Coordinates of C-alpha atoms in Angstrom, one line a residue:
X1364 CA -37.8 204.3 -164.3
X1365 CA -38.2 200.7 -165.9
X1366 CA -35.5 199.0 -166.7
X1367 CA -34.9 196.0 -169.1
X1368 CA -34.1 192.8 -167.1
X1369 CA -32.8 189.0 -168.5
X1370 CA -33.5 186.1 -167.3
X1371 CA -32.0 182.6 -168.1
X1372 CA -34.8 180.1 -169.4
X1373 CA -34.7 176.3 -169.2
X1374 CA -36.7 175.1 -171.7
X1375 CA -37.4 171.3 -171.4
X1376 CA -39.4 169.5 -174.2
X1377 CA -42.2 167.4 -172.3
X1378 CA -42.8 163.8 -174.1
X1379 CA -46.0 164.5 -174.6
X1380 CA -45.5 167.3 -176.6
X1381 CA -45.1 171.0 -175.8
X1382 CA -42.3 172.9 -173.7
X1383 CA -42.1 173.6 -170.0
X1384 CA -40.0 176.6 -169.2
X1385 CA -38.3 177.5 -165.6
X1386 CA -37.2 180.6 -164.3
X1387 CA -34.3 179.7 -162.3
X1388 CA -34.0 183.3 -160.7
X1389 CA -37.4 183.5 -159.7
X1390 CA -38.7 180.6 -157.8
X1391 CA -42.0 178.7 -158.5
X1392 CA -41.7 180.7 -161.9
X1393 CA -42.6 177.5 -164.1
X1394 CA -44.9 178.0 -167.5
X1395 CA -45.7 175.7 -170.5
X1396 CA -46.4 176.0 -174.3
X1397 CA -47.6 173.3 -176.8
X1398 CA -44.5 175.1 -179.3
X1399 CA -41.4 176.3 -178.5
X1400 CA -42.8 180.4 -179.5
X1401 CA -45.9 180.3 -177.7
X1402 CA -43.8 178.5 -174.6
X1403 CA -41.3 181.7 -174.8
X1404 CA -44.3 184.1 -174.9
X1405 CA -45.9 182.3 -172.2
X1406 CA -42.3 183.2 -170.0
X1407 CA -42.4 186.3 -170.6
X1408 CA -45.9 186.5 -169.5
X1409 CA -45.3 184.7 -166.4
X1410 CA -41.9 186.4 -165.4
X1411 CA -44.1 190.2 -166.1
X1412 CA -46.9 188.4 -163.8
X1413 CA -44.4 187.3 -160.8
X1414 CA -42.6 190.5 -160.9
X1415 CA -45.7 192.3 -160.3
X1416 CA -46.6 189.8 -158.0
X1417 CA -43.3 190.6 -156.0
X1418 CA -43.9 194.6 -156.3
X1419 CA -47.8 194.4 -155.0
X1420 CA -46.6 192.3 -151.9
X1421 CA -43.6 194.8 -151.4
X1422 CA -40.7 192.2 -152.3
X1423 CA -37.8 193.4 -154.1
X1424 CA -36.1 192.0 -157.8

């Protein structure tokens, strides 16, 4: 059954330009985007990728 999970984003704007976004509940989840839409695609993306990550090596979330 797949359920619908929500995770709180930090989204800090780097002075260079472009976002880095953290995934508080899931260490080491960390991602970046040069706007603010591709950085929110790009955590979603990295949040599907650690989950899986967690399920292949038999963690729970």
């Amino acid at each position: 059954m797949l359920k619908n999970l929500h995770y709180n984003l930090i989204i800090r704007p780097e002075p260079e330009g472009g976002f880095t976004v953290l995934v508080p509940a899931l260490p080491g989840c960390v991602t970046y985007g040069k706007s603010l839409d591709e950085a929110r695609k790009m955590a979603g993306d990295a949040i599907s990728a650690y989950l899986q990550s967690v399920k292949k090596h038999g963690g729970d979330f």
